[in-house]
Coordinates of C-alpha atoms in Angstrom, one line a residue:
Chain A
M1 CA 191.8 171.8 -19.4
F2 CA 191.1 169.3 -22.1
I3 CA 194.3 170.1 -23.9
E4 CA 196.2 169.8 -20.6
R5 CA 194.8 166.3 -20.1
M6 CA 195.6 165.3 -23.6
I7 CA 199.3 166.4 -23.2
K8 CA 199.4 164.5 -19.9
L9 CA 198.1 161.3 -21.5
I10 CA 200.4 161.7 -24.5
V11 CA 203.6 162.2 -22.3
V12 CA 202.8 159.4 -20.0
F13 CA 201.9 157.1 -22.9
L14 CA 204.9 158.0 -25.0
S15 CA 207.4 157.6 -22.1
A16 CA 205.9 154.2 -21.3
L17 CA 206.1 153.2 -24.9
F18 CA 209.7 154.3 -25.0
I19 CA 210.6 152.1 -22.1
L20 CA 208.5 149.1 -23.2
Y21 CA 209.1 148.9 -26.9
P22 CA 212.7 147.8 -26.8
L23 CA 211.8 145.1 -24.4
F24 CA 208.9 144.0 -26.5
F25 CA 211.1 144.1 -29.6
S26 CA 213.7 142.0 -28.0
V27 CA 211.2 139.3 -26.9
V28 CA 209.5 139.3 -30.3
T29 CA 212.8 139.1 -32.2
A30 CA 214.1 136.4 -30.0
L31 CA 211.1 134.2 -30.9
K32 CA 211.5 134.8 -34.6
S33 CA 213.6 133.0 -37.1
R34 CA 216.4 134.9 -38.9
E35 CA 214.5 134.8 -42.2
A36 CA 211.3 136.2 -40.6
Y37 CA 213.4 139.1 -39.1
V38 CA 215.1 140.0 -42.4
E39 CA 211.7 140.0 -44.0
S40 CA 210.1 142.4 -41.6
P41 CA 212.0 143.6 -38.5
L42 CA 208.9 145.3 -37.2
G43 CA 206.3 142.6 -37.5
I44 CA 205.2 139.9 -35.3
S45 CA 205.0 136.6 -37.2
L46 CA 202.8 134.2 -35.1
D47 CA 203.3 131.1 -37.3
S48 CA 207.1 131.1 -37.2
M49 CA 207.3 131.6 -33.5
S50 CA 209.6 129.2 -31.7
L51 CA 212.1 128.8 -28.9
D52 CA 214.8 127.6 -31.3
N53 CA 217.1 130.6 -30.6
F54 CA 216.9 130.1 -26.9
I55 CA 217.7 126.4 -27.2
K56 CA 220.5 127.0 -29.6
I57 CA 222.1 129.6 -27.4
T58 CA 221.9 127.6 -24.2
N59 CA 223.6 124.7 -26.1
N60 CA 226.3 126.7 -27.8
F61 CA 227.0 129.2 -25.2
D62 CA 227.1 127.6 -21.9
F63 CA 224.9 130.3 -20.2
I64 CA 224.3 128.3 -17.0
H65 CA 228.0 128.1 -16.4
K66 CA 228.7 131.7 -16.9
M67 CA 225.8 132.7 -14.7
G68 CA 227.2 130.4 -12.1
N69 CA 230.5 132.1 -12.3
T70 CA 228.9 135.5 -12.0
A71 CA 226.7 134.4 -9.1
F72 CA 229.7 133.0 -7.2
V73 CA 231.7 136.1 -7.7
V74 CA 228.8 138.6 -6.8
I75 CA 227.6 136.6 -3.8
T76 CA 231.1 136.2 -2.4
S77 CA 231.8 139.9 -2.8
L78 CA 228.5 140.9 -1.3
I79 CA 229.2 138.7 1.8
I80 CA 232.6 140.2 2.3
I81 CA 231.3 143.8 1.6
F82 CA 228.5 143.5 4.2
A83 CA 230.6 141.6 6.8
F84 CA 232.8 144.7 6.9
S85 CA 230.7 147.7 5.9
I86 CA 227.9 147.2 8.5
P87 CA 230.3 147.2 11.5
T88 CA 232.3 150.0 10.0
A89 CA 229.3 152.2 9.5
F90 CA 228.1 151.5 13.0
Y91 CA 231.6 152.3 14.5
L92 CA 231.6 155.6 12.5
C93 CA 228.2 156.5 13.9
N94 CA 229.4 156.1 17.5
M95 CA 232.8 157.8 17.1
N96 CA 233.3 160.6 19.5
N97 CA 236.1 162.3 17.8
R98 CA 234.3 164.5 15.2
V99 CA 237.4 165.3 13.2
T100 CA 238.4 161.7 12.6
R101 CA 234.8 160.7 11.9
N102 CA 234.4 163.5 9.2
F103 CA 237.8 162.5 7.8
L104 CA 236.8 158.9 7.5
T105 CA 233.4 159.6 6.0
I106 CA 234.8 162.1 3.5
I107 CA 237.2 159.4 2.3
C108 CA 234.2 157.1 1.6
F109 CA 232.2 159.9 0.0
S110 CA 235.1 160.8 -2.4
F111 CA 235.9 157.2 -3.3
M112 CA 232.2 156.6 -4.1
F113 CA 232.4 158.8 -7.1
I114 CA 235.9 158.0 -8.5
P115 CA 235.3 156.4 -12.0
E116 CA 236.5 152.9 -12.4
E117 CA 238.3 153.8 -15.6
V118 CA 240.6 156.0 -13.5
L119 CA 241.8 153.1 -11.2
I120 CA 241.6 150.3 -13.7
L121 CA 245.1 150.5 -15.1
P122 CA 247.0 150.5 -11.8
E123 CA 244.6 147.9 -10.4
Y124 CA 245.2 145.7 -13.4
N125 CA 249.0 146.1 -13.0
L126 CA 248.7 145.3 -9.2
M127 CA 246.7 142.1 -10.0
S128 CA 249.1 140.9 -12.7
K129 CA 252.0 141.6 -10.2
L130 CA 250.2 139.4 -7.6
G131 CA 249.6 136.8 -10.4
L132 CA 245.8 137.0 -10.0
I133 CA 244.9 137.6 -13.5
N134 CA 242.3 134.9 -14.6
N135 CA 241.6 134.2 -11.0
F136 CA 238.1 135.0 -9.5
L137 CA 239.9 136.3 -6.5
S138 CA 241.1 139.4 -8.4
V139 CA 237.6 140.3 -9.4
I140 CA 236.2 139.8 -6.0
I141 CA 239.0 141.9 -4.4
I142 CA 238.4 144.8 -6.7
F143 CA 234.6 144.5 -6.4
V144 CA 234.9 144.7 -2.6
A145 CA 237.3 147.6 -2.7
V146 CA 235.3 149.6 -5.2
S147 CA 231.9 149.0 -3.4
L148 CA 233.1 149.3 0.3
P149 CA 233.2 153.2 0.3
E150 CA 229.7 153.5 -1.1
C151 CA 228.2 150.9 1.2
I152 CA 229.9 152.3 4.3
Y153 CA 228.8 155.8 3.4
L154 CA 225.2 154.9 2.7
L155 CA 224.8 152.7 5.7
Y156 CA 226.4 155.4 7.9
M157 CA 223.7 157.8 6.7
Y158 CA 221.0 155.3 7.6
F159 CA 222.4 154.2 10.9
S160 CA 222.9 157.8 12.0
L161 CA 219.1 158.1 11.9
V162 CA 218.6 155.5 14.6
P163 CA 218.0 157.5 17.8
N164 CA 221.0 157.5 20.2
T165 CA 218.7 157.0 23.2
I166 CA 217.8 153.5 22.2
I167 CA 221.4 152.5 21.8
N168 CA 222.4 154.1 25.1
A169 CA 219.6 152.4 26.8
A170 CA 220.9 149.0 25.6
R171 CA 224.4 150.0 26.6
S172 CA 223.4 150.9 30.1
D173 CA 221.7 147.4 30.3
G174 CA 225.1 146.0 29.7
A175 CA 225.0 145.2 26.0
T176 CA 228.4 145.3 24.3
E177 CA 228.8 147.3 21.1
L178 CA 228.6 144.3 18.9
Q179 CA 225.4 143.2 20.6
C180 CA 223.9 146.6 20.1
L181 CA 224.7 146.4 16.4
K182 CA 223.4 142.9 16.1
R183 CA 220.3 143.0 18.2
L184 CA 219.3 146.7 17.6
V185 CA 220.7 148.6 14.8
V186 CA 220.6 145.8 12.2
P187 CA 217.0 144.8 12.9
I188 CA 215.9 148.5 12.9
C189 CA 217.6 149.3 9.7
K190 CA 216.7 146.0 8.0
G191 CA 215.0 147.9 5.1
P192 CA 217.8 150.2 4.2
I193 CA 220.3 147.4 4.5
L194 CA 218.3 145.3 2.0
V195 CA 218.2 148.3 -0.3
V196 CA 221.9 148.9 -0.2
L197 CA 222.5 145.1 -0.7
F198 CA 220.2 145.0 -3.7
T199 CA 221.7 148.1 -5.4
T200 CA 225.2 146.9 -4.8
G201 CA 224.4 143.4 -6.1
I202 CA 222.8 144.7 -9.2
A203 CA 225.7 147.0 -9.9
L204 CA 228.2 144.2 -9.4
W205 CA 226.2 141.8 -11.6
N206 CA 226.1 144.4 -14.3
S207 CA 229.6 145.6 -14.1
F208 CA 231.6 145.0 -17.2
L209 CA 235.0 146.7 -17.5
I210 CA 236.7 145.0 -14.5
P211 CA 235.7 141.3 -15.2
M212 CA 236.3 141.8 -19.0
L213 CA 239.9 142.9 -18.3
L214 CA 240.7 140.5 -15.5
L215 CA 239.2 137.2 -16.6
H216 CA 240.2 135.9 -20.1
D217 CA 239.8 132.1 -19.9
E218 CA 236.6 131.0 -21.6
D219 CA 235.5 128.9 -18.7
K220 CA 236.1 131.7 -16.1
K221 CA 234.5 134.5 -18.0
L222 CA 231.6 136.3 -16.3
L223 CA 228.2 136.8 -17.9
L224 CA 228.4 140.3 -19.3
P225 CA 231.9 140.1 -21.0
S226 CA 230.9 136.9 -22.7
L227 CA 227.6 138.6 -23.6
S228 CA 229.4 141.4 -25.2
G229 CA 231.5 138.9 -27.2
L230 CA 228.2 137.3 -28.3
I231 CA 226.8 140.7 -29.5
T232 CA 230.0 141.3 -31.6
K233 CA 230.1 137.8 -33.0
H234 CA 226.5 137.6 -34.1
S235 CA 226.0 141.1 -35.1
T236 CA 224.2 140.0 -38.3
T237 CA 221.8 137.6 -36.4
P238 CA 219.8 139.9 -34.1
T239 CA 217.4 137.0 -33.3
Y240 CA 220.3 135.1 -31.7
Q241 CA 221.6 138.2 -29.9
M242 CA 218.1 139.1 -28.4
A243 CA 217.8 135.5 -27.1
G244 CA 221.2 135.8 -25.4
L245 CA 220.3 139.2 -23.9
L246 CA 216.9 138.1 -22.7
L247 CA 218.4 135.0 -21.0
S248 CA 221.0 137.2 -19.2
M249 CA 218.2 139.3 -17.8
V250 CA 216.3 136.3 -16.2
P251 CA 218.0 136.2 -12.7
L252 CA 217.8 140.0 -12.3
V253 CA 214.1 140.0 -13.3
L254 CA 213.4 137.3 -10.7
V255 CA 215.2 139.4 -8.1
Y256 CA 213.4 142.4 -9.2
F257 CA 210.0 140.8 -8.6
I258 CA 211.1 139.7 -5.1
F259 CA 212.4 143.1 -4.2
R260 CA 209.9 145.2 -6.1
R261 CA 208.5 146.9 -3.1
H262 CA 211.9 147.9 -1.9
I263 CA 213.0 149.4 -5.2
Y264 CA 210.6 152.3 -4.7
E265 CA 212.2 152.9 -1.4
I266 CA 215.6 153.0 -3.0
S267 CA 214.6 155.6 -5.4
I268 CA 212.9 157.7 -2.9
N269 CA 215.6 157.5 -0.3
G270 CA 218.1 158.0 -3.1
S271 CA 217.3 161.5 -3.1
M272 CA 218.7 161.9 0.4
H273 CA 217.0 164.9 1.8
Chain B
M1 CA 235.7 141.2 29.6
L2 CA 233.3 140.4 26.8
N3 CA 232.8 144.0 26.1
S4 CA 236.5 144.6 25.4
V5 CA 236.7 141.4 23.2
H6 CA 233.7 142.7 21.2
N7 CA 235.2 146.1 20.9
Q8 CA 238.4 144.6 19.6
I9 CA 236.4 142.7 16.9
L10 CA 234.6 145.8 15.9
R11 CA 237.8 147.8 15.7
F12 CA 239.5 145.1 13.7
Q13 CA 236.7 145.1 11.1
V14 CA 236.9 148.9 10.8
I15 CA 240.7 148.7 10.3
V16 CA 240.4 145.9 7.7
S17 CA 237.8 147.9 5.7
Y18 CA 239.9 151.0 5.6
A19 CA 242.9 148.8 4.7
I20 CA 241.1 147.3 1.8
I21 CA 240.1 150.7 0.6
F22 CA 243.6 152.1 1.1
I23 CA 245.5 149.2 -0.7
F24 CA 243.1 148.6 -3.6
C25 CA 241.8 152.2 -4.2
G26 CA 244.1 154.6 -2.5
I27 CA 247.4 153.1 -3.7
P28 CA 246.2 152.7 -7.3
L29 CA 244.9 156.3 -7.2
S30 CA 248.2 157.7 -6.0
S31 CA 250.0 155.6 -8.5
V32 CA 247.9 157.2 -11.3
I33 CA 248.8 160.7 -10.1
I34 CA 252.5 159.9 -9.6
H35 CA 252.7 158.2 -13.1
S36 CA 251.1 161.2 -14.7
F37 CA 254.2 163.2 -13.5
T38 CA 256.9 160.8 -14.4
T39 CA 258.5 159.2 -17.5
N40 CA 257.4 155.9 -19.1
A41 CA 255.4 154.0 -16.6
L42 CA 256.9 150.5 -17.4
S43 CA 260.6 151.2 -17.0
S44 CA 262.0 150.7 -13.5
D45 CA 263.9 154.0 -13.3
I46 CA 261.1 156.5 -12.9
A47 CA 262.1 160.1 -13.5
F48 CA 260.1 163.1 -12.5
V49 CA 259.2 165.1 -15.6
G50 CA 256.9 167.8 -14.2
F51 CA 254.0 168.7 -16.3
R52 CA 255.6 167.3 -19.6
N53 CA 253.0 164.6 -19.9
Y54 CA 250.2 167.1 -19.5
L55 CA 251.8 169.3 -22.1
S56 CA 252.1 166.5 -24.6
I57 CA 248.5 165.5 -23.9
M58 CA 247.4 169.1 -24.6
Q59 CA 248.9 168.9 -28.1
D60 CA 247.0 165.6 -28.8
G61 CA 244.1 166.2 -31.1
V62 CA 242.4 162.9 -30.1
F63 CA 242.4 164.1 -26.5
W64 CA 240.6 167.3 -27.3
Q65 CA 238.2 165.5 -29.5
S66 CA 237.3 163.1 -26.7
I67 CA 236.7 166.0 -24.3
L68 CA 234.5 167.6 -26.8
N69 CA 232.6 164.3 -27.2
S70 CA 232.2 163.9 -23.5
F71 CA 230.6 167.3 -23.5
I72 CA 228.3 166.4 -26.4
L73 CA 227.3 163.3 -24.4
L74 CA 226.2 165.6 -21.5
L75 CA 223.4 166.8 -23.7
Y76 CA 221.4 163.9 -22.2
I77 CA 221.2 165.8 -18.9
P78 CA 218.8 168.6 -19.8
V79 CA 216.5 166.2 -21.7
L80 CA 216.5 163.6 -18.9
M81 CA 216.0 166.1 -16.2
F82 CA 213.2 168.1 -17.9
V83 CA 211.2 165.0 -18.9
G84 CA 211.9 163.4 -15.5
L85 CA 210.5 166.4 -13.7
W86 CA 207.6 166.6 -16.0
V87 CA 206.6 163.1 -15.5
A88 CA 207.3 163.3 -11.7
I89 CA 204.8 166.2 -11.5
Y90 CA 202.2 164.1 -13.3
L91 CA 202.9 161.2 -10.9
R92 CA 202.3 163.6 -7.9
E93 CA 199.0 164.6 -9.4
G94 CA 198.2 161.0 -10.0
F95 CA 196.7 159.2 -12.9
A96 CA 195.1 155.9 -13.7
L97 CA 197.4 153.0 -13.5
S98 CA 200.2 155.2 -12.1
G99 CA 201.4 152.2 -10.0
L100 CA 201.9 150.1 -13.0
Y101 CA 203.5 153.0 -14.8
K102 CA 206.1 153.4 -11.9
G103 CA 206.8 149.7 -12.2
I104 CA 207.5 150.0 -15.9
I105 CA 209.8 153.0 -15.8
V106 CA 211.9 151.6 -12.9
F107 CA 212.4 148.3 -14.7
P108 CA 215.3 149.5 -16.9
E109 CA 217.2 150.2 -13.7
I110 CA 218.0 146.5 -13.1
I111 CA 219.0 145.7 -16.7
A112 CA 222.7 146.0 -17.4
S113 CA 223.4 149.1 -19.7
L114 CA 225.3 146.7 -21.9
T115 CA 222.0 144.7 -22.5
V116 CA 220.2 147.9 -23.3
A117 CA 222.9 148.9 -25.7
G118 CA 222.7 145.5 -27.3
I119 CA 219.0 146.0 -27.9
F120 CA 219.5 149.5 -29.2
S121 CA 222.2 148.5 -31.6
C122 CA 219.6 146.1 -33.1
L123 CA 216.8 148.7 -33.1
F124 CA 219.0 151.2 -34.9
G125 CA 220.8 148.6 -37.1
Y126 CA 220.7 149.1 -40.9
R127 CA 218.1 146.4 -41.3
G128 CA 216.5 147.2 -37.9
P129 CA 212.9 148.3 -37.1
V130 CA 213.7 152.1 -37.0
N131 CA 214.9 152.1 -40.6
A132 CA 212.0 149.9 -41.5
L133 CA 209.7 152.4 -39.9
L134 CA 211.4 155.2 -41.8
E135 CA 210.9 153.3 -45.0
L136 CA 207.2 153.5 -44.5
F137 CA 207.5 157.3 -44.8
N138 CA 209.8 156.9 -47.9
I139 CA 212.9 158.0 -46.0
P140 CA 215.9 156.1 -47.1
P141 CA 217.5 154.0 -44.5
L142 CA 220.3 155.4 -42.4
Y143 CA 223.6 154.0 -41.0
W144 CA 222.7 155.2 -37.5
L145 CA 226.0 154.2 -35.9
G146 CA 228.2 155.0 -38.8
N147 CA 227.8 158.7 -38.6
K148 CA 228.9 161.0 -35.7
S149 CA 225.7 163.0 -35.1
S150 CA 223.3 160.1 -35.5
A151 CA 225.6 157.8 -33.4
F152 CA 225.3 160.3 -30.6
V153 CA 221.6 160.4 -30.9
V154 CA 221.5 156.6 -30.4
I155 CA 223.9 156.8 -27.5
I156 CA 222.0 159.6 -25.7
L157 CA 218.7 157.7 -26.2
C158 CA 220.3 154.7 -24.7
I159 CA 221.5 156.7 -21.7
I160 CA 218.1 158.2 -21.2
Y161 CA 216.5 154.8 -21.4
T162 CA 218.8 153.5 -18.6
S163 CA 218.4 156.6 -16.3
F164 CA 214.9 157.8 -16.9
G165 CA 213.2 155.7 -14.1
W166 CA 215.9 156.6 -11.6
Q167 CA 215.7 160.3 -12.3
T168 CA 211.9 160.4 -12.2
M169 CA 211.7 158.5 -9.0
I170 CA 214.2 160.8 -7.4
F171 CA 212.2 163.8 -8.5
S172 CA 209.0 162.3 -7.3
G173 CA 210.5 161.4 -4.0
A174 CA 211.6 165.1 -3.7
L175 CA 208.1 166.3 -4.7
T176 CA 206.6 164.4 -1.7
T177 CA 208.2 167.0 0.5
V178 CA 206.5 169.9 -1.2
P179 CA 203.6 171.0 1.0
Q180 CA 200.1 170.1 -0.3
E181 CA 199.1 173.7 0.0
I182 CA 201.2 174.6 -2.9
S183 CA 199.6 172.0 -5.2
S184 CA 196.2 173.2 -4.0
L185 CA 197.2 176.8 -4.9
I186 CA 198.4 175.6 -8.3
K187 CA 195.1 173.9 -8.9
V188 CA 193.0 176.9 -7.7
D189 CA 194.9 179.5 -9.6
G190 CA 194.9 177.3 -12.7
V191 CA 198.6 177.5 -13.2
R192 CA 199.5 175.5 -16.4
G193 CA 202.3 174.1 -18.4
L194 CA 205.7 175.6 -18.1
N195 CA 204.7 177.9 -15.2
K196 CA 203.7 174.8 -13.1
I197 CA 207.0 173.2 -13.8
K198 CA 208.8 176.4 -12.8
I199 CA 207.0 176.5 -9.5
Y200 CA 207.9 172.9 -8.7
T201 CA 211.4 173.4 -9.9
Y202 CA 211.8 176.3 -7.4
E203 CA 210.3 174.1 -4.6
I204 CA 212.8 171.2 -5.1
R205 CA 215.8 173.2 -6.3
K206 CA 218.2 171.5 -4.0
T207 CA 217.4 168.1 -5.4
I208 CA 217.7 169.5 -8.9
Y209 CA 221.2 170.9 -8.1
H210 CA 222.5 167.7 -6.7
S211 CA 221.0 165.4 -9.3
F212 CA 222.4 167.7 -12.0
L213 CA 225.9 167.3 -10.4
L214 CA 225.5 163.5 -10.0
N215 CA 224.5 163.4 -13.7
L216 CA 227.6 165.4 -14.5
I217 CA 229.8 163.0 -12.6
Y218 CA 228.1 160.0 -14.1
G219 CA 228.2 161.5 -17.5
F220 CA 232.0 161.7 -17.5
S221 CA 232.5 158.2 -16.4
S222 CA 229.6 155.7 -16.3
F223 CA 228.7 155.0 -19.9
F224 CA 231.7 152.9 -20.9
S225 CA 229.7 149.8 -21.6
I226 CA 227.2 151.6 -23.8
I227 CA 229.8 153.1 -26.0
Y228 CA 231.7 149.9 -26.1
T229 CA 228.7 148.0 -27.3
L230 CA 227.2 150.5 -29.7
T231 CA 230.2 152.2 -31.5
K232 CA 233.5 151.1 -29.9
G233 CA 234.4 154.8 -29.9
G234 CA 234.0 155.0 -33.7
P235 CA 233.7 155.7 -36.5
G236 CA 237.4 156.8 -36.1
Y237 CA 237.5 158.6 -32.7
N238 CA 234.1 160.3 -33.4
T239 CA 232.3 158.9 -30.3
T240 CA 235.3 158.3 -28.1
T241 CA 234.7 159.9 -24.8
I242 CA 237.4 160.7 -22.2
D243 CA 236.8 157.5 -20.2
Y244 CA 236.8 155.4 -23.4
L245 CA 240.0 157.0 -24.4
I246 CA 241.7 155.9 -21.1
Y247 CA 240.7 152.3 -22.0
L248 CA 241.9 152.6 -25.6
R249 CA 245.3 154.1 -24.5
A250 CA 245.8 151.6 -21.7
F251 CA 244.7 148.3 -23.3
K252 CA 244.3 148.7 -27.0
Y253 CA 246.6 148.7 -30.0
G254 CA 249.4 151.3 -29.8
S255 CA 248.9 151.6 -26.1
D256 CA 250.5 154.5 -24.5
L257 CA 250.7 154.1 -20.8
S258 CA 251.9 157.5 -19.7
S259 CA 249.2 159.2 -21.7
A260 CA 246.6 156.8 -20.3
Y261 CA 247.8 157.7 -16.8
T262 CA 247.7 161.4 -17.5
I263 CA 244.2 161.3 -18.9
A264 CA 243.1 159.3 -16.0
A265 CA 244.6 161.9 -13.6
I266 CA 242.8 164.6 -15.5
L267 CA 239.5 162.8 -15.3
F268 CA 240.1 162.3 -11.6
F269 CA 240.7 166.0 -11.0
V270 CA 237.6 166.9 -12.9
V271 CA 235.4 164.4 -11.1
M272 CA 236.9 165.5 -7.7
T273 CA 236.1 169.1 -8.4
L274 CA 232.5 168.1 -9.1
V275 CA 232.4 165.9 -6.0
T276 CA 233.6 168.9 -3.9
I277 CA 230.8 171.1 -5.2
L278 CA 228.3 168.3 -4.5
Y279 CA 229.6 167.8 -1.0
N280 CA 229.2 171.6 -0.4
I281 CA 225.6 171.5 -1.6
L282 CA 224.8 168.5 0.5
F283 CA 226.5 169.4 3.7
G284 CA 228.1 172.8 3.3
K285 CA 227.1 176.3 4.4
R286 CA 224.7 176.5 1.5
A287 CA 222.9 173.3 2.7
D288 CA 219.8 175.2 3.6
L289 CA 219.7 176.8 0.1

């Protein structure tokens, strides 16, 4: 029994260390000077600790501007995605024709899993034909198109859990379909909707391939592609890199602490029993 | 009157959503498949060539290497699932500070995998802390990313780092459905170690099947940014996976569009096969497995 407990302790401790150490390392390194890092990459040097790297990077790199670009693209996409996926999911739930309904949900289910690398080449060609390269609109359109199937599908799964009797009662009281959606289904499913919103938002904020290929101009680049440029450019100055990587995490960490309770729900509901 | 107007609005939104999916996902997808059966994708007179593109891809050594690399990358799945289940069982049994622990392991979920890869490339850099640690044991420093097998170790560790929390939370969510009696029996009978894991594996086998399939699907396609940041597919083509090869063929030097389209089509067929199996597990006749 004692050995059992020790194993448990070791597994839990090591896995937590595995997750925490890289984060700890990046914070410590970002606070160091380059010389201190070369001298001992492992150590913490309290005396040379400074925010120099962060100040330098915000001055040279225009972080705020890039975060603004990303926030604009992600929030616009999210608004469009939810304006269309919520009603579509609701409509699918109330469809009487089973064959059409299954067909429409299977479309969403399949497109959910198609890798972005498969579609990126024709999408790029389409956008260059439309003359939208270097335009935020191209990224927004593709973000919406890629996320819609997943959002529709997940919301459909959640909405179909709402008991039909409630909606039918509202209907017989003379509520229109849109009112049923707005006054009943959305408030009841507020939690799941937030969860889907949160996961989609994170996925879009962290997506890399699409914005990298579609936006080239320096003042239009999104956060992650320019971060990748930073990693390549300063590969010999880890202190500088780490400061950049940490700054890029800040908005997500803030969102994480606001939504922390819901993240557990995501993971548990994610197993879809 | 109001009802019919509202119905019209609702129907309009549904049509627009499916139109967006059709135009910006459906048409590109069909163009990938069509281009994989035709001659040079750029010229205006497209001629049907049957399976010629596929045959020439089959003779391409780099293609086979990338397939092999994709399969090597999948080695992360058994490690991730085993450790995930193990920790999930511990979480079910409960331990001190388990709430904090959950908060810690879920955290990487929100960080971009590109960021994680950036941190890992420093950790495993030539002058990085891992080499410094090895030096303490008198092991000479390694070029972790300059060598095929060690580069894969770093990539796989990085993938596990990003997916560990997700996998553990899915398993611990599934374990909440296992009846309490089974846990009590395990405790009373003193089942230990691997046997305990076996029992729980059997209890949540459906979740295990479908998260295995999900991992397979993601394994073929979702780690582009990790490979891009850590190795750029190199050295040579040593860590180029199939999805990375599509990017190289489509957008990098010596781009070869028809081979890019063909590889994309092959990746699509592979993923669709896996998705069909997944759909059958979730909703098919074997749903009550």
